[in-house]
PDB file of C-alpha atoms and ligand atoms in Angstrom:
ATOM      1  CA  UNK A   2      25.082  30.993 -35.786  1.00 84.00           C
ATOM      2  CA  UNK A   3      22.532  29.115 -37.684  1.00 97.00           C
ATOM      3  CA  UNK A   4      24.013  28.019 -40.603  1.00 98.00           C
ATOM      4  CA  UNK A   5      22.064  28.182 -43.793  1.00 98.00           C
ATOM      5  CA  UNK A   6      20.647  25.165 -45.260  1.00 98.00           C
ATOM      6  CA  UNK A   7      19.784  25.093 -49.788  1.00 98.00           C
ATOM      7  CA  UNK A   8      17.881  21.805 -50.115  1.00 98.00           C
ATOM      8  CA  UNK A   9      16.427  20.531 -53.423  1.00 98.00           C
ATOM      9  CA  UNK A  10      13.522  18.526 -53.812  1.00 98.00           C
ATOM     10  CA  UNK A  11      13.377  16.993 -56.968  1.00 98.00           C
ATOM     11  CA  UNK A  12       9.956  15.591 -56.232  1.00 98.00           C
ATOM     12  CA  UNK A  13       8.683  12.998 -59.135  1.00 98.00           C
ATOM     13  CA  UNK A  14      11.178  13.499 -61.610  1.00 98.00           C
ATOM     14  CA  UNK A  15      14.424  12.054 -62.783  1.00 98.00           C
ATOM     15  CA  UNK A  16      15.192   8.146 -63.266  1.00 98.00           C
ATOM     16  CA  UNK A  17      17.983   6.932 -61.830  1.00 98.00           C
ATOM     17  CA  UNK A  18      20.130   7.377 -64.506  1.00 98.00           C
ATOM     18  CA  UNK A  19      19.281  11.529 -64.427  1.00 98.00           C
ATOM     19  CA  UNK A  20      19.795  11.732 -61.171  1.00 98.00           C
ATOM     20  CA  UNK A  21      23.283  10.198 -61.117  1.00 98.00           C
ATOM     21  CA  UNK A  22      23.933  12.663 -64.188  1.00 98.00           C
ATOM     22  CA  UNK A  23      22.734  15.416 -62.031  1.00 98.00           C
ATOM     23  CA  UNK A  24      24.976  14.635 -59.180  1.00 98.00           C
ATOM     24  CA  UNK A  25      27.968  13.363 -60.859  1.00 98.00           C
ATOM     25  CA  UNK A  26      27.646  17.300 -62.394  1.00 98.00           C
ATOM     26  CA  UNK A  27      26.896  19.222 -59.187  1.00 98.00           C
ATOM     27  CA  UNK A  28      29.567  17.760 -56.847  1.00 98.00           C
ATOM     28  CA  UNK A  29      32.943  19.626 -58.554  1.00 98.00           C
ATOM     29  CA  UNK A  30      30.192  22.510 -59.045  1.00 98.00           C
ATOM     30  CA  UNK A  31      29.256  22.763 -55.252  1.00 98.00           C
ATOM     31  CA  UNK A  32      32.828  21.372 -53.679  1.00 97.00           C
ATOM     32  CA  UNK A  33      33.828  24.484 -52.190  1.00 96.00           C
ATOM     33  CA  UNK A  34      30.890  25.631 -50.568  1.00 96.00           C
ATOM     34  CA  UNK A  35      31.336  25.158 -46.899  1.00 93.00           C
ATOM     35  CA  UNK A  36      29.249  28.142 -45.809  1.00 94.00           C
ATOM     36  CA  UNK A  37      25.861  26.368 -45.903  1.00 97.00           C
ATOM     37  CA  UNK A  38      24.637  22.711 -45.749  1.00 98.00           C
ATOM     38  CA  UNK A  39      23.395  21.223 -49.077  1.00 98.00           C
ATOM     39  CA  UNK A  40      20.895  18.581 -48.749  1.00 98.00           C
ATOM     40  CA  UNK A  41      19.261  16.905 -52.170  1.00 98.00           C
ATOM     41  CA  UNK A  42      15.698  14.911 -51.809  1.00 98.00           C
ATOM     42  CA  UNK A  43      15.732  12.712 -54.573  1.00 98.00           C
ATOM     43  CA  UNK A  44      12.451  10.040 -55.486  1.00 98.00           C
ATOM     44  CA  UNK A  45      12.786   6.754 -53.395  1.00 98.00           C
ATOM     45  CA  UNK A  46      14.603   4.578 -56.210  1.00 98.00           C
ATOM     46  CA  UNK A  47      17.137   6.990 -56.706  1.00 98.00           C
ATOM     47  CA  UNK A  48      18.135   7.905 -52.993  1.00 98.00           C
ATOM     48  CA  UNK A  49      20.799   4.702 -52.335  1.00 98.00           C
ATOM     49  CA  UNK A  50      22.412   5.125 -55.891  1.00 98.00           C
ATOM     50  CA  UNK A  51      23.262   8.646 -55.493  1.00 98.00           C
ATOM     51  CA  UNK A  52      24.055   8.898 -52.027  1.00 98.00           C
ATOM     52  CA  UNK A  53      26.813   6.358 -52.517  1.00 98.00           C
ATOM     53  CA  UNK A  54      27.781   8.226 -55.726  1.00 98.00           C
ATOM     54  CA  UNK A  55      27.758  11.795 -53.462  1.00 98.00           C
ATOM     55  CA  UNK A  56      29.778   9.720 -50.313  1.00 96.00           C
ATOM     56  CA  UNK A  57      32.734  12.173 -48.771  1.00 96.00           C
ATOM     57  CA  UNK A  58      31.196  15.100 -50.880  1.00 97.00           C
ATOM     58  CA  UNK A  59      28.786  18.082 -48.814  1.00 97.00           C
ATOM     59  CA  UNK A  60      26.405  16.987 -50.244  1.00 98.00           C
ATOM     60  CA  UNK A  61      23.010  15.225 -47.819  1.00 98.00           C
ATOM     61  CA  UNK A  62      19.999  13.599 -48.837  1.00 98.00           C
ATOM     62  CA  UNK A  63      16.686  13.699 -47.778  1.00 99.00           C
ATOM     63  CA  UNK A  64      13.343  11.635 -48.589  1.00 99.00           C
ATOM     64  CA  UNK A  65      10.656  13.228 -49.540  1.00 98.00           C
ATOM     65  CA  UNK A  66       8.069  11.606 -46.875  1.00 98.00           C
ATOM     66  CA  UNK A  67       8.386   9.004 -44.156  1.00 98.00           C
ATOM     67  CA  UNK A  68       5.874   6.159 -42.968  1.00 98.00           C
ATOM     68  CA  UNK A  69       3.994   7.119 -39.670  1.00 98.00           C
ATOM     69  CA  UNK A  70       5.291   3.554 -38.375  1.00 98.00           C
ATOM     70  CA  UNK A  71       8.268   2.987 -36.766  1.00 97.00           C
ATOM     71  CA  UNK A  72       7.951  -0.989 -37.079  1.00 98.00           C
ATOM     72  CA  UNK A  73       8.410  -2.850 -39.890  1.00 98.00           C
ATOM     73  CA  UNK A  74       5.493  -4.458 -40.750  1.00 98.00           C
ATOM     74  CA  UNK A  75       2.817  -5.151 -43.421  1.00 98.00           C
ATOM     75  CA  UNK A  76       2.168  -1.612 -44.332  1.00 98.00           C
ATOM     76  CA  UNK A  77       2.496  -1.989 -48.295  1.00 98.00           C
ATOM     77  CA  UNK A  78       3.658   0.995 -49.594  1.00 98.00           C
ATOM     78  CA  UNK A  79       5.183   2.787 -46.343  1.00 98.00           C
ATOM     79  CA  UNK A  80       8.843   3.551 -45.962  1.00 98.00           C
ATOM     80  CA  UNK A  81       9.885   3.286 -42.640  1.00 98.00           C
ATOM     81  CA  UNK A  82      13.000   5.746 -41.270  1.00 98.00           C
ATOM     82  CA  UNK A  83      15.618   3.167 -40.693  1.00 98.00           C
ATOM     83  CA  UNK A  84      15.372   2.235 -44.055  1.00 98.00           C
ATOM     84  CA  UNK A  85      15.598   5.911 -44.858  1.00 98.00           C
ATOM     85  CA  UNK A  86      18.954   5.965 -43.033  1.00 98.00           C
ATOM     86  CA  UNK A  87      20.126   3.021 -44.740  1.00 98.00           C
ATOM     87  CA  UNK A  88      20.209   4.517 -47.629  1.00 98.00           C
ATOM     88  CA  UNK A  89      22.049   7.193 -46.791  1.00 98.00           C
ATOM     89  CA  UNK A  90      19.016   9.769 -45.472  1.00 98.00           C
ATOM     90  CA  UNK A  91      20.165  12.596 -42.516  1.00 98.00           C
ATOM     91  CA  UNK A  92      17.045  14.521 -42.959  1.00 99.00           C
ATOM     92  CA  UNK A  93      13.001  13.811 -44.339  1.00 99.00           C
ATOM     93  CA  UNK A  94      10.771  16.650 -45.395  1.00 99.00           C
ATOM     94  CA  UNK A  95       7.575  15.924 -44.059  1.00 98.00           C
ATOM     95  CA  UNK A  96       4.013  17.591 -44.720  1.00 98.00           C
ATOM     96  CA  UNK A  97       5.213  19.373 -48.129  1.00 98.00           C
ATOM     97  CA  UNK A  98       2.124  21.168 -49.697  1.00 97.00           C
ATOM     98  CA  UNK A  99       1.522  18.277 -52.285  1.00 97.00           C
ATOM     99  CA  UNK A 100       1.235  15.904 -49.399  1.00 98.00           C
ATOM    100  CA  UNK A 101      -1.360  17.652 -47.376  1.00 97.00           C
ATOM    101  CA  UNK A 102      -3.440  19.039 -50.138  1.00 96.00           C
ATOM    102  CA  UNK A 103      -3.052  15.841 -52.552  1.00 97.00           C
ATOM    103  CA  UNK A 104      -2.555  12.806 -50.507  1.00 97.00           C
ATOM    104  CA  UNK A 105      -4.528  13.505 -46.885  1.00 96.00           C
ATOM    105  CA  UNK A 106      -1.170  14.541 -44.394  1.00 98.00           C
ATOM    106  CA  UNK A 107      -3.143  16.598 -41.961  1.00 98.00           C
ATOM    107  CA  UNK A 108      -1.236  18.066 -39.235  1.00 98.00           C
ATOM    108  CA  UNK A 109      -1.740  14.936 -37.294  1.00 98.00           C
ATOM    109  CA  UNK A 110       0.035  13.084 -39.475  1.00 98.00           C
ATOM    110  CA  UNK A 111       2.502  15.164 -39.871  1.00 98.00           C
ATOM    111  CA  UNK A 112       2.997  15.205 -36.423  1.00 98.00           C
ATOM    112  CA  UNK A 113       3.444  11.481 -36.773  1.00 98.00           C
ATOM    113  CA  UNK A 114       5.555  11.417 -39.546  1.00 98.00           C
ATOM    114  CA  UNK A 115       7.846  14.090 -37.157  1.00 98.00           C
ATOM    115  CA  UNK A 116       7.886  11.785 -34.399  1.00 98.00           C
ATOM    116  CA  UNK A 117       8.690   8.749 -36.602  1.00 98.00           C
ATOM    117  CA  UNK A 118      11.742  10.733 -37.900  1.00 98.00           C
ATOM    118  CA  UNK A 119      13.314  12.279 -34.774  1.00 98.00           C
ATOM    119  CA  UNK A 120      12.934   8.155 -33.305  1.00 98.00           C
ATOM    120  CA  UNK A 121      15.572   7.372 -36.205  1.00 98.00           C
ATOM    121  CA  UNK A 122      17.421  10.450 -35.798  1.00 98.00           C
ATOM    122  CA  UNK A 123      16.456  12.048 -39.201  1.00 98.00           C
ATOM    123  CA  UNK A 124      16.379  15.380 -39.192  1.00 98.00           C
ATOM    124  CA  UNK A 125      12.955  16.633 -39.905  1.00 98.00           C
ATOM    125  CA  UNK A 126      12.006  19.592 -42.188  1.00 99.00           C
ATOM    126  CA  UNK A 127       8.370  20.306 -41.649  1.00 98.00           C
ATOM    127  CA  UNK A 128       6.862  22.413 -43.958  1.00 98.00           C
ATOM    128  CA  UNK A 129       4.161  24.696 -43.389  1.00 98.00           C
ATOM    129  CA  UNK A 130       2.086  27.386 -45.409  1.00 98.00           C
ATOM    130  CA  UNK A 131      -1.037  29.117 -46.282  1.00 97.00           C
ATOM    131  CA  UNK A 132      -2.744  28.887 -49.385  1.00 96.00           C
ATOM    132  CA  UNK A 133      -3.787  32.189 -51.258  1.00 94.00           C
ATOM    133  CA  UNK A 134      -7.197  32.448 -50.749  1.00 95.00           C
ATOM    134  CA  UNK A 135      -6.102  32.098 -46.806  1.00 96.00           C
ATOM    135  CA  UNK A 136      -3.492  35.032 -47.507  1.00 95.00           C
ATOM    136  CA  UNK A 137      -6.134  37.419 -49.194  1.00 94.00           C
ATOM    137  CA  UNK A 138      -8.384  36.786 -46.285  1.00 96.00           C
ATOM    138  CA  UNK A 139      -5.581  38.307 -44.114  1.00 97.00           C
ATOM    139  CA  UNK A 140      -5.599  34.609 -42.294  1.00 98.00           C
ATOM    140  CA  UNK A 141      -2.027  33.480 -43.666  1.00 98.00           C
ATOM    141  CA  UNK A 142      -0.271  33.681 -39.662  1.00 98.00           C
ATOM    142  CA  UNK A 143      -3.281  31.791 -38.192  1.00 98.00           C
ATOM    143  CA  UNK A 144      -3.501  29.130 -40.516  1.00 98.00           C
ATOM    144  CA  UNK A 145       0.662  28.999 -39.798  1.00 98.00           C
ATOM    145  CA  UNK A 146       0.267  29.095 -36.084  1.00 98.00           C
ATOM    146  CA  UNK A 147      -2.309  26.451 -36.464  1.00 98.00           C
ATOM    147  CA  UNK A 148      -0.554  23.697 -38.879  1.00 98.00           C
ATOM    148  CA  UNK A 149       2.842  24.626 -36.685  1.00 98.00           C
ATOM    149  CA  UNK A 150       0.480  24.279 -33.105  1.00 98.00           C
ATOM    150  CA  UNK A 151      -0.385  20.503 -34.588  1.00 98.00           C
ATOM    151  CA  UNK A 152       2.305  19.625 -36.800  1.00 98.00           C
ATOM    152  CA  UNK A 153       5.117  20.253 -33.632  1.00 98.00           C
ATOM    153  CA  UNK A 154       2.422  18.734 -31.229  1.00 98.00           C
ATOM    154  CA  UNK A 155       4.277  17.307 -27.770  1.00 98.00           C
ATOM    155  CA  UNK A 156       7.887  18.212 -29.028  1.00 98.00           C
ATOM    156  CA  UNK A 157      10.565  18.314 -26.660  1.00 98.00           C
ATOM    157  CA  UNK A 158      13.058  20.960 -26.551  1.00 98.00           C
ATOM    158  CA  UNK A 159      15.405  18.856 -28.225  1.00 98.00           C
ATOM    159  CA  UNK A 160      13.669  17.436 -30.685  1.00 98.00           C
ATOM    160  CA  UNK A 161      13.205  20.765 -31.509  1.00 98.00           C
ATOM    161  CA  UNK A 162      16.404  21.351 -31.637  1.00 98.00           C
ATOM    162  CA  UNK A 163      17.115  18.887 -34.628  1.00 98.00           C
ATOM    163  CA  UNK A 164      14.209  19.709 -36.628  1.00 98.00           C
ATOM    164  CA  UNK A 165      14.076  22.590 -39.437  1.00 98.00           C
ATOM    165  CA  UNK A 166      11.160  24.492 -40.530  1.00 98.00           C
ATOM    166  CA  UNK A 167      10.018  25.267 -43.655  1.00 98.00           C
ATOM    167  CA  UNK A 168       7.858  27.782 -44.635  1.00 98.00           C
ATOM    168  CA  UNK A 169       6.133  27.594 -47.985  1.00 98.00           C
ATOM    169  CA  UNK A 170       3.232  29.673 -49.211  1.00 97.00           C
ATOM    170  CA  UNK A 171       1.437  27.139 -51.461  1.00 96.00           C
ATOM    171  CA  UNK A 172       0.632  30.151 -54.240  1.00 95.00           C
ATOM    172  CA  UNK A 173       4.470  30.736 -54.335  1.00 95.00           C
ATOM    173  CA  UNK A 174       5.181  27.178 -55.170  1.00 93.00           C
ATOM    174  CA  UNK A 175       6.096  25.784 -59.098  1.00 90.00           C
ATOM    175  CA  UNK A 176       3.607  29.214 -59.890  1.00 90.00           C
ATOM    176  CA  UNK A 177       6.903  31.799 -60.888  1.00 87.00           C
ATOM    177  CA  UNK A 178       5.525  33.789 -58.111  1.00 89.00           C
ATOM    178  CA  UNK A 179       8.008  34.486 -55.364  1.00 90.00           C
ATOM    179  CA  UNK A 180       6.824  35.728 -51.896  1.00 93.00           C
ATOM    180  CA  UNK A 181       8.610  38.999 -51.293  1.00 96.00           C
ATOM    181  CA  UNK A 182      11.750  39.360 -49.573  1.00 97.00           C
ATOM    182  CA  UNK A 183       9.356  41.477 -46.999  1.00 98.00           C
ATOM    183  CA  UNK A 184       6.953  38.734 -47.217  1.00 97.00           C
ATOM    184  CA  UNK A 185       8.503  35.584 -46.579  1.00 98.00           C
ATOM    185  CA  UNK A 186      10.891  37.473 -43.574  1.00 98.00           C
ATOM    186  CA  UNK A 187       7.225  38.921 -41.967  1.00 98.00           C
ATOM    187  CA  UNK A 188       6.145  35.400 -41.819  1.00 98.00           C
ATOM    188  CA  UNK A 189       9.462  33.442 -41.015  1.00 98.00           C
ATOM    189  CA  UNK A 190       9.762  36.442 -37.778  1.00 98.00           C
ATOM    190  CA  UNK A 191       6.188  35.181 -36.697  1.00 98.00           C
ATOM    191  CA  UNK A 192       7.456  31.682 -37.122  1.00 98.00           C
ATOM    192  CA  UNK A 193      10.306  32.482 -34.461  1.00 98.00           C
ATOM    193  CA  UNK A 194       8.404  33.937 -32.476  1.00 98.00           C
ATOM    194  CA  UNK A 195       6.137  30.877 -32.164  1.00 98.00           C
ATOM    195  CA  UNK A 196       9.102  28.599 -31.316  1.00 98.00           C
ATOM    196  CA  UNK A 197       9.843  31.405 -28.426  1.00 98.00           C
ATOM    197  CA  UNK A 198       6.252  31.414 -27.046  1.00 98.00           C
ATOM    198  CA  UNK A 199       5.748  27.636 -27.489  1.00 98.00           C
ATOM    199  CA  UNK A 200       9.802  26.897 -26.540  1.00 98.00           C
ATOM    200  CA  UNK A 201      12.018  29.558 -25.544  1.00 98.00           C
ATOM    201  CA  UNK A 202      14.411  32.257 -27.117  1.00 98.00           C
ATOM    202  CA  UNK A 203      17.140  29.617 -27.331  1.00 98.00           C
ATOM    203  CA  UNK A 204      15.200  27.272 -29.366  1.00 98.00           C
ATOM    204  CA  UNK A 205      13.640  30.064 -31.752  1.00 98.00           C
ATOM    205  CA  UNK A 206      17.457  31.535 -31.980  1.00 98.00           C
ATOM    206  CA  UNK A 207      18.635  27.802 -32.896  1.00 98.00           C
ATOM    207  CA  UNK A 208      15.846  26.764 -35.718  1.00 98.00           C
ATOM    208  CA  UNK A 209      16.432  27.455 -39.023  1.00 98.00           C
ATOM    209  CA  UNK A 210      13.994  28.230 -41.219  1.00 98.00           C
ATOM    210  CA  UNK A 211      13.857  27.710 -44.954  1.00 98.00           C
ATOM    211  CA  UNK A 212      11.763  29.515 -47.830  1.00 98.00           C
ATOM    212  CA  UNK A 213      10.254  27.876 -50.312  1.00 97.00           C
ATOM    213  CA  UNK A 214       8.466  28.465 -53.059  1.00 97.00           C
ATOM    214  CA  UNK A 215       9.862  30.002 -56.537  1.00 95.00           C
ATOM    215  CA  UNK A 216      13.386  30.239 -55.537  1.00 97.00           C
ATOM    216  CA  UNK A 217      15.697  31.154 -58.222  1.00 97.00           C
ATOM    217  CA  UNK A 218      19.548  31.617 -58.982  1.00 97.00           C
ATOM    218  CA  UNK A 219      17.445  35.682 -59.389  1.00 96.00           C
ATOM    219  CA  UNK A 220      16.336  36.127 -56.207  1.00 96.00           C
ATOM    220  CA  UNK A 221      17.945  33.864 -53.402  1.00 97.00           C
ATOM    221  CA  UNK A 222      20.212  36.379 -52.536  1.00 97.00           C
ATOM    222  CA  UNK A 223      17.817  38.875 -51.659  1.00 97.00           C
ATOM    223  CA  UNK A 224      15.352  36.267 -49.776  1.00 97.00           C
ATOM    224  CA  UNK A 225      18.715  35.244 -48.272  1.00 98.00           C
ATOM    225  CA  UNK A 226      19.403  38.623 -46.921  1.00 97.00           C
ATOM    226  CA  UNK A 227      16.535  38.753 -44.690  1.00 98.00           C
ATOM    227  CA  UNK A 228      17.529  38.032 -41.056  1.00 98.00           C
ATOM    228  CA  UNK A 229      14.757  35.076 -40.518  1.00 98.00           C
ATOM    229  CA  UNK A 230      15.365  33.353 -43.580  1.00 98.00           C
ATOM    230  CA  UNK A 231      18.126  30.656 -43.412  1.00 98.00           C
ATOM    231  CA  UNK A 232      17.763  29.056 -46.092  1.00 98.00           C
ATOM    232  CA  UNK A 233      15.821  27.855 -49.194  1.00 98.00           C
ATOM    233  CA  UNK A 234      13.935  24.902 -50.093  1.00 98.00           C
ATOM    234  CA  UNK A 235      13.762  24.796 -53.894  1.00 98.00           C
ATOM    235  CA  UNK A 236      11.872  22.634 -56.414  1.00 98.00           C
ATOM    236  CA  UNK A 237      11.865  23.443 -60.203  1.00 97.00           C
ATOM    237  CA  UNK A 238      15.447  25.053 -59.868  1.00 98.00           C
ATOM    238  CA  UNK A 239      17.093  22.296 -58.297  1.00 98.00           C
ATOM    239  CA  UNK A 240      16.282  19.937 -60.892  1.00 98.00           C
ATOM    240  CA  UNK A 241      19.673  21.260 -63.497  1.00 98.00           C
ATOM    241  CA  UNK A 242      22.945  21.104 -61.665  1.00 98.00           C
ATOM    242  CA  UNK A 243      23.780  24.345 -62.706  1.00 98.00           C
ATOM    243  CA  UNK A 244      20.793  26.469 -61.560  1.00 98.00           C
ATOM    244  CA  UNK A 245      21.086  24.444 -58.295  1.00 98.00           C
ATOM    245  CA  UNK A 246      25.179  25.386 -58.067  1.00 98.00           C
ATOM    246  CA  UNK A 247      24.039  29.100 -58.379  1.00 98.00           C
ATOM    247  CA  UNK A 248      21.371  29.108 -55.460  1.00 98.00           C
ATOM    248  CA  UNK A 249      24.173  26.871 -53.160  1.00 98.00           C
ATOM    249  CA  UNK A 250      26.661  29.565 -54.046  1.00 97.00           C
ATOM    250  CA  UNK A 251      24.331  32.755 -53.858  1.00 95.00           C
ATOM    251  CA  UNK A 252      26.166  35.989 -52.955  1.00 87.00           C
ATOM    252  CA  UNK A 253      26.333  36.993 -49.667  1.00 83.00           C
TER     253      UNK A 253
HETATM  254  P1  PGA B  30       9.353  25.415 -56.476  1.00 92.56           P
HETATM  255  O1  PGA B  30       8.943  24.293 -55.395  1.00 92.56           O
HETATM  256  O2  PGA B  30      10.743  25.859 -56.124  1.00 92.56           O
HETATM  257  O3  PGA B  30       9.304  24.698 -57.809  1.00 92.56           O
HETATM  258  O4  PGA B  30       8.362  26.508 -56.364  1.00 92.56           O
HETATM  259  C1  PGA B  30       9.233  24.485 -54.055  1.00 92.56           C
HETATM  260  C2  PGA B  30       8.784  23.286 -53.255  1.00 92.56           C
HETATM  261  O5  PGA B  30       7.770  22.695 -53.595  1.00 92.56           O
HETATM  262  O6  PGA B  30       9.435  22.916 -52.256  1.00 92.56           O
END
């Protein structure tokens, strides 16, 4: 039914030289693959060159963050969607950890940057999470509920419906330190149920909702096996072709 999604954010790293290497060796490694989607979020410069390079393969790309504006205009800096889907962008990750603790995306931004994307059809994954001194505090759903109550802000049903969620515990991410299985699938059940109370059950059946955080070739297929968790959202390991083949092709 919902059909599992392994996305890669290669955040600040390759030129675009490595990240043509990178695709030119995933594509034969990842051809066969038809069982989930496989979207890659390479840095701006490196998004058009690849894309064309990855054209007729599974493969979709993602940026990594999206302007709040939906006009062009003198906004130095700012990438607006329709120049995301230009270069060959289906889908934006918006309000990644890094962006709201390092460069000031509230929740109200984010909720911006959502509405910016669904307006150019992008598929938005939102990302959401709690840090660790939040989780020892016992506060990690509340925290959740909160950045989901403000980040999804005046969403229709079907913008719902072509958005993805992602959640992300910020003391699982680039640490080594992997929520649970039991963990991530407690917290990705409360997400659901959120989209049922704030939606409905068709909408919280339909969303799919990606880990991240630590993911490795080791332990997708357990994280994988939990019945809330469709998918993973995957940093460090996505940045070799190989590693990234092995979480795209996890056993089921
Ligand atoms: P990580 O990053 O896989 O390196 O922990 C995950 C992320 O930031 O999306």
């Amino acid at each position: 039914m919902r059909k599992p999604i392994i996305a890669g954010n290669w955040k600040m790293f390759k030129l675009v030289g490595d990240s043509v290497a990178m695709i030119t060796a995933l594509k034969p490694l990842v051809a066969n693959a038809s069982q989930v989607e496989i979207v890659i979020a390479p840095p701006y410069p490196s998004i058009k060159t690849v894309a064309d390079r990855a054209e007729g393969s599974n493969i979709q790309f993602a940026a990594q963050d999206i302007s709040t504006e939906i006009k062009h205009g003198a906004h130095t800096g700012e990438v607006c969607g329709d120049m995301l889907k230009d270069v060959g962008c289906t889908h934006v990750i918006i309000g990644h950890s890094e962006r709201r603790s390092m460069y000031g995306d509230t929740s109200q931004v984010v909720n911006r940057k959502m509405r910016a994307a669904l307006n150019f059809g992008l598929a938005p994954i939102v990302c959401v999470g709690e840090t660790l001194e939040e989780r020892d505090a016992g506060r990690e759903q509340d925290v959740v509920g909160n950045q989901l109550d403000e980040s999804l802000s005046g969403l229709t049903r079907e913008e719902m419906l072509r958005s993805i969620v992602a959640y992300e515990p910020v003391w699982a991410i680039g640490t080594g330190r992997t929520a649970t299985p039991a963990q991530a699938q407690e917290m990705h059940r409360f997400i659901r149920q959120w989209l049922s109370a704030r939606f409905d059950n068709q909408i919280a059946d339909a969303t799919r909702i990606l880990y991240g955080g630590s993911v490795k070739p080791d332990n997708v297929s357990d994280l994988m096996s939990e019945p809330d968790i469709d998918g993973a959202l995957v940093g460090g390991a996505s940045l070799e072709a190989e590693s990234f083949a092995k979480l795209v092709n996890y056993n089921r």
